[in-house]
Coordinates of C-alpha atoms in Angstrom, one line a residue:
M89 CA -17.1 -5.5 -7.3
N90 CA -18.9 -8.6 -8.7
R91 CA -22.8 -8.7 -7.2
K92 CA -25.5 -10.7 -8.2
N93 CA -28.0 -8.6 -9.4
D94 CA -27.1 -6.1 -12.0
S95 CA -25.8 -3.1 -9.9
K96 CA -22.1 -2.9 -10.4
R97 CA -21.6 1.0 -9.0
A98 CA -19.4 1.3 -5.5
S99 CA -18.0 3.7 -3.6
G100 CA -15.5 3.9 -0.4
I101 CA -13.1 5.9 1.3
L102 CA -8.8 5.9 1.2
L103 CA -7.5 6.0 4.3
H104 CA -4.6 4.5 5.6
I105 CA -3.9 2.2 8.8
T106 CA -1.6 4.9 10.2
S107 CA -4.1 7.6 9.8
L108 CA -6.6 6.1 11.8
P109 CA -7.1 7.4 15.9
S110 CA -5.3 5.6 18.5
A111 CA -3.9 6.8 21.6
Y112 CA -0.9 4.7 20.8
G113 CA 0.9 7.4 18.7
I114 CA 0.3 5.7 15.0
G115 CA -3.1 4.3 14.0
D116 CA -3.5 0.8 14.2
L117 CA -5.7 -2.4 14.0
G118 CA -7.7 -1.7 17.2
P119 CA -10.7 0.2 18.0
G120 CA -10.0 2.8 16.0
A121 CA -10.4 0.9 12.4
Y122 CA -13.5 -1.3 14.0
Q123 CA -15.4 2.2 14.6
F124 CA -14.1 3.5 10.7
V125 CA -15.4 0.4 9.5
D126 CA -18.8 1.2 11.0
F127 CA -18.5 4.8 9.6
L128 CA -18.3 3.0 6.4
E129 CA -21.5 0.9 6.8
S130 CA -23.4 3.8 8.0
T131 CA -22.6 6.0 4.9
K132 CA -23.3 2.8 2.6
Q133 CA -20.0 2.5 1.8
S134 CA -18.3 -0.5 -0.3
V135 CA -15.1 -0.3 -0.6
W136 CA -12.2 0.9 2.1
Q137 CA -8.8 1.9 0.4
V138 CA -5.1 1.4 2.4
L139 CA -1.7 1.6 1.3
P140 CA 0.9 -1.1 1.4
L141 CA 0.9 -2.8 5.1
N142 CA 5.1 -3.7 4.7
P143 CA 7.3 -2.6 7.0
T144 CA 8.7 1.1 7.0
D145 CA 11.6 2.6 8.2
G146 CA 13.0 6.1 8.8
I147 CA 15.6 6.1 6.5
N148 CA 13.1 6.1 3.7
G149 CA 10.8 8.7 5.6
H150 CA 8.5 5.9 6.8
S151 CA 6.9 5.6 2.8
P152 CA 4.8 2.5 2.7
Y153 CA 6.1 2.4 -0.7
S154 CA 9.8 1.8 0.4
S155 CA 9.9 -1.5 2.5
I156 CA 12.4 -4.2 3.5
S157 CA 9.7 -7.0 2.3
A158 CA 7.0 -7.9 0.0
F159 CA 5.9 -10.2 2.2
G160 CA 6.1 -8.9 5.7
A161 CA 3.8 -6.5 7.7
N162 CA 4.7 -3.8 9.4
T163 CA 4.1 -4.3 12.8
L164 CA 4.2 -1.2 14.4
L165 CA 0.2 -0.9 13.1
I166 CA -0.4 -3.7 16.1
S167 CA -2.9 -2.7 18.8
P168 CA -1.9 -2.6 22.1
Q169 CA -5.3 -2.6 22.9
V170 CA -6.0 -5.8 21.3
L171 CA -3.3 -7.3 22.8
I172 CA -4.5 -6.5 25.8
E173 CA -7.8 -8.3 25.1
E174 CA -6.2 -11.2 24.4
G175 CA -4.1 -11.3 27.4
L176 CA -1.2 -10.8 25.6
L177 CA -0.6 -7.2 27.9
T178 CA -2.0 -5.6 30.7
E179 CA -3.4 -2.2 31.3
E180 CA -0.3 -1.4 33.3
D181 CA 2.2 -2.7 30.6
T182 CA 1.1 0.1 28.6
K183 CA 1.7 2.7 31.1
P184 CA 2.9 5.4 31.3
L185 CA 1.7 6.6 27.7
P186 CA 3.8 9.0 25.9
N187 CA 1.9 12.6 25.2
F188 CA 1.6 11.6 21.9
P189 CA -0.3 14.1 19.1
K190 CA -3.5 12.9 17.6
D191 CA -3.3 14.7 14.5
R192 CA 0.0 13.2 13.3
V193 CA 1.8 10.3 13.6
D194 CA 5.4 11.0 15.6
Y195 CA 7.2 7.3 14.3
E196 CA 10.2 7.6 16.6
A197 CA 8.3 7.9 19.6
A198 CA 5.7 5.0 18.5
I199 CA 8.3 2.9 17.8
A200 CA 9.7 3.1 21.0
Y201 CA 7.1 3.0 23.0
K202 CA 5.8 0.1 21.0
E203 CA 9.2 -2.1 21.1
E204 CA 8.9 -2.1 24.9
I205 CA 5.5 -3.4 25.3
F206 CA 5.9 -5.9 22.4
N207 CA 9.0 -6.9 23.9
K208 CA 6.5 -7.2 27.4
S209 CA 3.9 -8.7 25.2
Y210 CA 6.4 -11.6 23.7
S211 CA 7.2 -12.5 27.2
Y212 CA 3.7 -13.3 28.3
F213 CA 3.5 -15.6 24.8
K214 CA 6.3 -17.5 25.4
R215 CA 4.5 -18.4 28.5
K216 CA 1.3 -19.1 27.5
T217 CA 0.3 -22.5 25.9
D218 CA -3.1 -21.8 24.4
K219 CA -2.0 -19.7 21.1
K220 CA 1.1 -21.9 20.2
S221 CA -0.5 -24.2 18.1
Q222 CA -2.0 -21.2 16.1
Y223 CA 1.4 -19.5 16.0
E224 CA 2.8 -22.8 14.8
E225 CA 0.1 -23.1 12.0
F226 CA 1.2 -19.7 10.9
C227 CA 5.1 -20.1 10.9
L228 CA 4.1 -23.3 8.7
K229 CA 2.0 -22.3 6.4
N230 CA 4.0 -18.6 5.4
S231 CA 7.6 -20.4 6.2
F232 CA 8.3 -19.7 2.6
W233 CA 9.3 -15.9 3.6
L234 CA 8.8 -15.5 7.0
D235 CA 11.9 -17.4 7.9
D236 CA 14.2 -15.4 5.8
F237 CA 12.2 -12.2 6.9
A238 CA 12.6 -13.2 10.7
L239 CA 16.5 -13.9 10.0
Y240 CA 16.9 -10.7 7.5
V241 CA 15.4 -8.7 9.8
S242 CA 17.6 -9.7 13.3
L243 CA 20.5 -9.8 11.0
K244 CA 20.0 -6.2 10.2
N245 CA 19.6 -5.5 14.1
Y246 CA 22.8 -7.7 14.4
Y247 CA 24.8 -5.8 11.8
K248 CA 23.4 -1.8 12.9
G249 CA 21.4 -1.3 9.8
I250 CA 24.1 -2.0 6.9
A251 CA 22.9 -2.9 3.6
W252 CA 22.8 -6.8 3.5
S253 CA 25.1 -6.2 0.3
D254 CA 28.0 -5.1 2.8
W255 CA 27.7 -7.8 5.4
P256 CA 30.2 -10.8 5.4
R257 CA 30.6 -12.4 2.6
E258 CA 29.2 -15.4 4.0
V259 CA 26.3 -14.0 5.2
R260 CA 26.1 -12.0 2.1
D261 CA 26.0 -14.8 -0.3
R262 CA 24.1 -17.1 2.0
D263 CA 26.7 -19.6 2.7
K264 CA 24.4 -22.6 4.4
I265 CA 26.6 -23.6 7.1
Y266 CA 27.2 -20.5 8.2
L267 CA 23.8 -19.0 8.3
E268 CA 22.6 -22.1 10.4
Q269 CA 25.2 -20.7 12.7
I270 CA 23.8 -17.5 13.5
R271 CA 20.1 -18.5 13.0
H272 CA 21.5 -20.6 16.5
E273 CA 22.9 -17.3 17.6
L274 CA 19.6 -14.9 17.2
I275 CA 17.1 -17.4 17.8
E276 CA 15.3 -15.6 20.1
R277 CA 15.8 -12.6 18.1
I278 CA 14.2 -14.5 15.2
N279 CA 11.4 -16.1 16.9
K280 CA 10.6 -12.8 18.4
E281 CA 9.9 -10.9 14.7
K282 CA 7.8 -14.5 13.5
F283 CA 5.8 -13.5 16.5
L284 CA 5.0 -10.4 15.6
Q285 CA 4.2 -11.1 12.0
F286 CA 1.9 -14.0 13.8
I287 CA 0.1 -11.5 16.1
F288 CA 0.0 -8.7 12.8
F289 CA -1.9 -11.1 10.3
K290 CA -4.0 -12.8 13.1
Q291 CA -5.3 -9.0 13.8
W292 CA -5.8 -7.8 10.1
L293 CA -7.7 -10.9 9.0
T294 CA -9.7 -10.7 12.0
L295 CA -10.2 -6.9 10.6
K296 CA -10.8 -8.1 7.5
L297 CA -13.9 -10.7 8.6
Y298 CA -15.4 -7.6 10.0
C299 CA -15.4 -5.8 6.9
Q300 CA -16.6 -8.8 4.5
E301 CA -19.4 -9.2 7.7
K302 CA -20.5 -5.5 6.8
G303 CA -20.2 -6.1 3.0
I304 CA -17.1 -4.0 3.0
Q305 CA -14.0 -4.7 0.5
I306 CA -10.5 -4.2 1.3
I307 CA -8.4 -2.3 -1.8
G308 CA -4.4 -3.1 -1.0
D309 CA -1.7 -1.6 -2.9
V310 CA 1.0 -3.3 -4.0
P311 CA 4.6 -1.2 -5.6
I312 CA 5.8 -3.0 -8.8
Y313 CA 9.4 -2.7 -7.6
V314 CA 11.2 -3.8 -4.6
N315 CA 13.8 -2.2 -2.5
Y316 CA 17.5 -3.2 -2.8
D317 CA 18.3 -3.4 0.8
S318 CA 15.5 -6.5 0.9
V319 CA 15.1 -9.3 1.8
D320 CA 13.5 -10.0 -1.6
V321 CA 16.9 -9.1 -2.9
W322 CA 19.1 -10.7 -0.5
T323 CA 17.1 -14.4 -0.4
H324 CA 16.2 -14.0 -4.6
P325 CA 19.5 -11.8 -6.4
E326 CA 19.0 -14.2 -9.5
L327 CA 15.6 -12.3 -9.7
F328 CA 17.4 -9.0 -10.3
K329 CA 20.1 -7.2 -12.7
L330 CA 22.7 -7.6 -10.2
D331 CA 26.6 -7.5 -10.9
K332 CA 29.2 -10.0 -9.5
E333 CA 29.3 -8.5 -6.4
K334 CA 25.4 -8.2 -5.9
K335 CA 25.3 -4.7 -6.2
P336 CA 22.7 -3.3 -9.3
Q337 CA 23.6 -2.7 -12.7
F338 CA 20.4 -1.1 -14.0
V339 CA 18.0 0.3 -11.6
A340 CA 14.4 1.5 -12.3
G341 CA 12.4 5.1 -12.8
V342 CA 10.9 7.0 -15.8
P343 CA 12.0 9.4 -18.3
P344 CA 12.6 12.7 -18.8
D345 CA 9.1 14.6 -19.3
Y346 CA 7.3 18.0 -19.0
F347 CA 7.5 18.0 -15.2
S348 CA 11.2 16.5 -15.2
K349 CA 14.1 17.5 -17.3
T350 CA 16.2 14.7 -15.7
G351 CA 13.4 12.2 -15.1
Q352 CA 12.9 10.2 -12.0
R353 CA 15.6 7.5 -10.8
W354 CA 14.3 5.8 -8.7
G355 CA 16.4 3.2 -7.1
N356 CA 15.1 0.2 -7.2
P357 CA 16.7 -2.9 -8.7
V358 CA 14.9 -4.0 -11.7
Y359 CA 13.6 -7.8 -12.8
R360 CA 15.3 -10.3 -15.1
W361 CA 12.1 -11.0 -16.4
D362 CA 13.8 -14.0 -18.5
I363 CA 14.6 -15.6 -15.3
L364 CA 11.0 -14.9 -13.9
K365 CA 9.4 -16.2 -17.4
R366 CA 11.5 -19.1 -16.7
S367 CA 10.7 -20.3 -13.2
G368 CA 6.9 -19.8 -14.3
F369 CA 6.9 -16.4 -12.8
V370 CA 6.5 -17.8 -9.0
W371 CA 7.8 -15.2 -7.2
W372 CA 5.4 -13.0 -8.7
I373 CA 2.4 -15.6 -8.0
K374 CA 3.3 -16.3 -5.1
R375 CA 3.6 -12.6 -4.1
L376 CA -0.2 -12.3 -5.2
E377 CA -1.3 -14.7 -4.0
H378 CA -0.2 -13.7 -0.7
N379 CA -1.6 -9.9 -0.9
L380 CA -4.7 -11.5 -2.1
K381 CA -5.6 -13.4 1.4
L382 CA -5.0 -10.0 2.9
F383 CA -7.2 -7.9 0.3
D384 CA -10.4 -8.0 -1.8
L385 CA -8.5 -6.4 -4.6
V386 CA -4.9 -5.0 -5.1
R387 CA -4.0 -2.1 -7.4
I388 CA -0.6 -2.6 -8.7
D389 CA 1.1 0.7 -8.4
H390 CA 3.5 1.8 -11.8
F391 CA 1.5 -0.7 -13.9
R392 CA 2.9 -0.2 -17.2
G393 CA 6.4 -1.7 -16.1
F394 CA 4.9 -5.2 -16.8
V395 CA 4.8 -4.4 -20.4
A396 CA 8.0 -2.1 -20.9
Y397 CA 10.3 -0.4 -18.0
W398 CA 12.5 2.3 -17.9
E399 CA 16.0 0.7 -17.4
I400 CA 18.9 3.3 -16.0
P401 CA 22.6 2.4 -15.5
A402 CA 23.1 1.9 -11.7
S403 CA 26.2 4.7 -12.2
C404 CA 23.8 7.1 -13.6
E405 CA 22.8 9.9 -11.4
T406 CA 19.4 10.6 -13.3
A407 CA 17.3 8.9 -15.4
V408 CA 18.7 10.9 -18.6
S409 CA 20.6 8.1 -20.1
G410 CA 17.9 5.1 -19.8
K411 CA 16.4 3.1 -22.2
W412 CA 12.5 1.1 -22.5
V413 CA 12.8 -2.3 -22.4
K414 CA 10.0 -5.0 -22.9
A415 CA 8.6 -7.4 -20.3
P416 CA 6.6 -10.0 -21.4
A417 CA 3.5 -8.8 -19.8
K418 CA 1.4 -11.3 -21.6
D419 CA 3.0 -14.2 -20.9
F420 CA 3.2 -13.1 -17.2
F421 CA -0.9 -12.5 -17.2
K422 CA -1.6 -15.7 -18.7
S423 CA 0.5 -17.3 -16.0
L424 CA -1.4 -15.5 -13.6
L425 CA -4.9 -16.7 -14.9
K426 CA -3.9 -20.4 -14.8
H427 CA -3.4 -19.9 -11.0
F428 CA -6.2 -17.5 -10.2
S429 CA -9.5 -18.1 -11.7
R430 CA -9.7 -14.3 -12.1
L431 CA -7.2 -11.0 -11.7
P432 CA -8.7 -8.7 -9.1
L433 CA -6.4 -6.3 -9.9
I434 CA -6.8 -2.3 -10.3
A435 CA -3.8 -1.0 -12.8
E436 CA -2.0 2.3 -11.4
D437 CA -2.1 3.6 -15.1
L438 CA -1.6 7.7 -14.4
G439 CA 0.6 9.3 -16.6
I440 CA 1.4 9.0 -20.0
I441 CA 0.5 5.5 -21.1
T442 CA 0.9 3.7 -24.6
M443 CA -1.3 1.4 -26.7
D444 CA 0.7 -1.7 -25.8
V445 CA -0.1 -1.2 -22.1
R446 CA -3.9 0.1 -22.9
Q447 CA -4.3 -3.5 -25.2
I448 CA -2.9 -5.6 -22.0
M449 CA -5.4 -4.1 -19.9
K450 CA -8.0 -4.7 -22.0
E451 CA -7.3 -8.4 -22.8
F452 CA -7.3 -9.3 -19.4
G453 CA -10.1 -7.0 -18.1
L454 CA -8.1 -4.5 -16.0
G455 CA -9.6 -1.6 -14.5
G456 CA -7.4 1.4 -14.7
M457 CA -7.2 5.0 -12.7
K458 CA -8.9 8.6 -13.5
V459 CA -8.1 11.3 -10.9
L460 CA -10.3 14.2 -11.4
M461 CA -7.6 16.4 -10.1
F462 CA -5.9 16.0 -13.2
A463 CA -8.6 16.7 -15.7
F464 CA -8.6 20.4 -15.6
G465 CA -4.8 21.1 -16.8
E466 CA -5.7 21.1 -20.4
D467 CA -8.4 23.3 -22.4
K468 CA -9.0 19.6 -23.7
P469 CA -12.7 18.5 -23.8
L470 CA -11.5 14.9 -24.8
H471 CA -9.4 14.8 -21.8
P472 CA -9.6 10.8 -20.0
Y473 CA -9.8 12.3 -16.9
L474 CA -12.7 14.3 -17.5
P475 CA -16.4 12.2 -16.1
H476 CA -18.0 12.3 -19.5
N477 CA -14.9 10.6 -20.9
Y478 CA -14.8 7.5 -18.6
I479 CA -15.7 3.8 -19.2
E480 CA -17.5 1.9 -16.4
N481 CA -14.4 -0.5 -15.8
C482 CA -12.5 2.1 -14.3
F483 CA -11.6 3.8 -10.7
V484 CA -12.5 7.1 -10.1
Y485 CA -10.5 9.3 -7.5
T486 CA -10.6 12.8 -6.5
G487 CA -7.0 12.7 -6.0
T488 CA -4.6 9.9 -4.4
H489 CA -1.9 9.7 -1.4
D490 CA 0.2 11.7 -3.9
N491 CA -1.9 14.3 -4.5
N492 CA -2.9 17.7 -2.5
T493 CA -6.3 17.8 -1.1
A494 CA -9.2 18.8 -3.1
R495 CA -9.5 22.3 -1.3
G496 CA -5.3 22.2 -1.2
W497 CA -5.3 22.1 -4.5
F498 CA -8.0 24.9 -5.2
E499 CA -6.8 27.4 -2.7
N500 CA -2.8 26.9 -3.3
E501 CA -1.8 24.9 -6.4
A502 CA -4.2 25.2 -9.0
R503 CA -3.7 28.1 -11.7
A504 CA -6.4 30.3 -12.8
D505 CA -6.9 28.6 -15.9
E506 CA -7.5 25.3 -14.5
K507 CA -9.7 26.8 -11.5
K508 CA -12.2 28.6 -14.6
R509 CA -12.0 25.0 -16.3
F510 CA -13.1 23.5 -13.6
L511 CA -16.2 26.2 -12.5
N512 CA -16.9 26.0 -16.0
Y513 CA -16.8 22.4 -16.1
I514 CA -19.6 22.2 -12.6
G515 CA -21.7 25.4 -14.1
H516 CA -21.7 27.5 -11.2
E517 CA -19.1 29.3 -8.7
I518 CA -18.2 27.9 -5.2
S519 CA -16.2 28.6 -2.0
A520 CA -13.2 27.0 -1.4
E521 CA -14.8 25.3 1.9
N522 CA -17.1 23.3 -0.5
I523 CA -14.9 22.3 -3.4
N524 CA -14.6 18.7 -2.0
W525 CA -18.2 18.1 -2.6
E526 CA -18.2 19.0 -6.0
F527 CA -15.4 17.0 -6.5
I528 CA -17.0 13.9 -5.0
R529 CA -20.2 14.9 -6.7
L530 CA -18.5 14.2 -10.0
A531 CA -16.8 10.9 -8.7
F532 CA -20.1 9.6 -7.7
M533 CA -22.1 10.9 -10.7
S534 CA -20.1 9.6 -13.4
V535 CA -20.0 5.9 -15.2
A536 CA -16.9 4.6 -13.2
N537 CA -18.0 1.5 -11.5
T538 CA -16.2 2.6 -8.2
A539 CA -15.3 5.9 -6.9
I540 CA -13.2 6.8 -4.2
V541 CA -12.2 9.3 -1.7
P542 CA -9.9 9.9 0.6
M543 CA -10.7 10.7 4.0
Q544 CA -9.3 14.1 3.8
D545 CA -11.6 15.1 0.6
I546 CA -14.4 13.6 2.7
L547 CA -13.9 16.4 5.4
G548 CA -13.0 19.2 3.4
L549 CA -9.3 19.2 4.7
S550 CA -7.1 21.7 3.1
R551 CA -3.2 21.3 2.1
E552 CA -1.8 20.4 5.6
T553 CA -3.3 17.6 5.7
R554 CA -2.0 15.8 2.1
M555 CA -0.3 12.5 2.8
N556 CA 2.8 12.7 0.6
T557 CA 4.0 15.5 -1.7
P558 CA 6.4 13.3 -4.3
S559 CA 10.2 13.3 -4.5
T560 CA 10.4 14.7 -1.0
V561 CA 11.4 12.6 1.6
K562 CA 10.1 14.8 5.1
G563 CA 6.9 15.4 6.5
N564 CA 5.2 12.8 4.6
W565 CA 2.9 10.1 6.1
L566 CA 1.8 11.8 8.9
W567 CA -1.4 12.7 9.0
R568 CA -4.0 11.1 11.0
L569 CA -7.6 11.3 12.2
S570 CA -7.7 12.7 15.6
D571 CA -11.1 11.3 16.3
G572 CA -13.2 9.0 14.9
N573 CA -16.5 10.7 15.3
I574 CA -17.1 11.9 11.8
P575 CA -19.3 15.1 12.3
Q576 CA -23.1 14.3 11.9
D577 CA -23.5 16.6 8.8
I578 CA -20.4 15.0 6.7
S579 CA -22.1 11.4 7.3
A580 CA -25.2 12.4 6.4
K581 CA -24.3 14.4 2.8
L582 CA -22.0 11.4 1.9
L583 CA -25.1 9.0 2.8
G584 CA -26.7 11.2 0.9
M585 CA -24.3 11.6 -2.4
T586 CA -24.4 7.8 -2.1
E587 CA -27.8 6.9 -2.1
V588 CA -29.0 9.5 -5.2
Y589 CA -26.2 8.4 -7.4
A590 CA -27.1 4.4 -7.0
R591 CA -23.7 3.7 -5.5
V592 CA -25.7 2.1 -1.9
K593 CA -23.5 -1.0 -0.5
L594 CA -25.8 -3.8 -1.2
P595 CA -27.1 -6.0 1.9
V596 CA -23.7 -8.8 2.6
D597 CA -25.9 -11.7 1.7
I598 CA -26.3 -10.8 -2.2
Q599 CA -22.8 -9.5 -2.5
S600 CA -20.5 -12.3 -4.2

């Protein structure tokens, strides 16, 4: 958030692309996205934060934090309307339009519908010549991940969705001759996957340019781990702790704590940091370089795993038998600084964070996160999430995608003692209907350089609109803005609070 004057204060909104209004069953990169950017500009916001943009699937509940690729994009977010504008679809091609719900995502219906119209769009593309050079340039620049990604997706379809480790041994072990043969057989599907990735990135980068013109920065999100059943592990098994049959020896998670007696067993394969270090951390550098083309800043989920990670034997069903293993954090971030002039990263440092993690954050100037909703669980005036204890170099959130809404928390989740501490802190009584604005006020008036609010809290919505409930697999990632027209009184209130607490978006020509 560097600017050419003394002010570094900024504010913004957390809203994932899937939650945008759209006629096609799921939020996309079309008119609803541009309308939202206009709303951000009109209320003088500086930041739009989104969740990971990687492909999702029904097996993992369409969680954006669980993907088959660390580089590929979720083509379900492609806008049919933009395809029409570019001559790659007609209005007639999009009809009949299913009766999609407006306030939530219907993933299965949206997938079925978009697969059909994307096939039509690909047919148009093959007959056009004016976009071929752009497509070929995209494929060439992204070949280091795109070729394997398109092949992997095609193979997943060919083998009816089974995990790569259960593919025929020649394919599992990437026998070059065999892969060339099957690549030739699946070439049409492979080319279609490359086309869809090309279209997504073209639409995304056009939207990003629009944000830049409006003086709005985009914060992206990168999970530290990748799925075992992913193109990343299939193509780079040497970077993960796998056995001779390429099955995980150890998996990631977190140890038992106050909230869970058995801890959390996430199941992601853990990295072989010795191999990564020997390579100069080239895979991670490419991953971050790729994401920093898409975003202005990147939040790293589970940041502490760069310093030490909880390693669980894959045979264990819980996280109890795990152990802490050190990672070469200092070497890693020094390598990043040799490649990048600065580190525009946000460290997700929620939960119990040890001093060695804090030292790495301080040494490399990385801002952490503060979540207001966590600040009132203890009678502890020095609680790190209470606003009077913040430092400037941090990002304060009323809540995250994993939390209840502010109103939902107050109405349905907060204990009586938590409510009492919250009301004592703000110094007056307040109704549940207005609790969201008290949370926003606390965030905006704090010394934190950046304050970010989920869109549900801007609108004062209840618990049924929360984005995700951790440790559950159904009913998540569904909420949508049914209408992009935000009520005028809400826009005016957000603008007023932004101005009062000096978080006003600066004119584009004085931003760096």
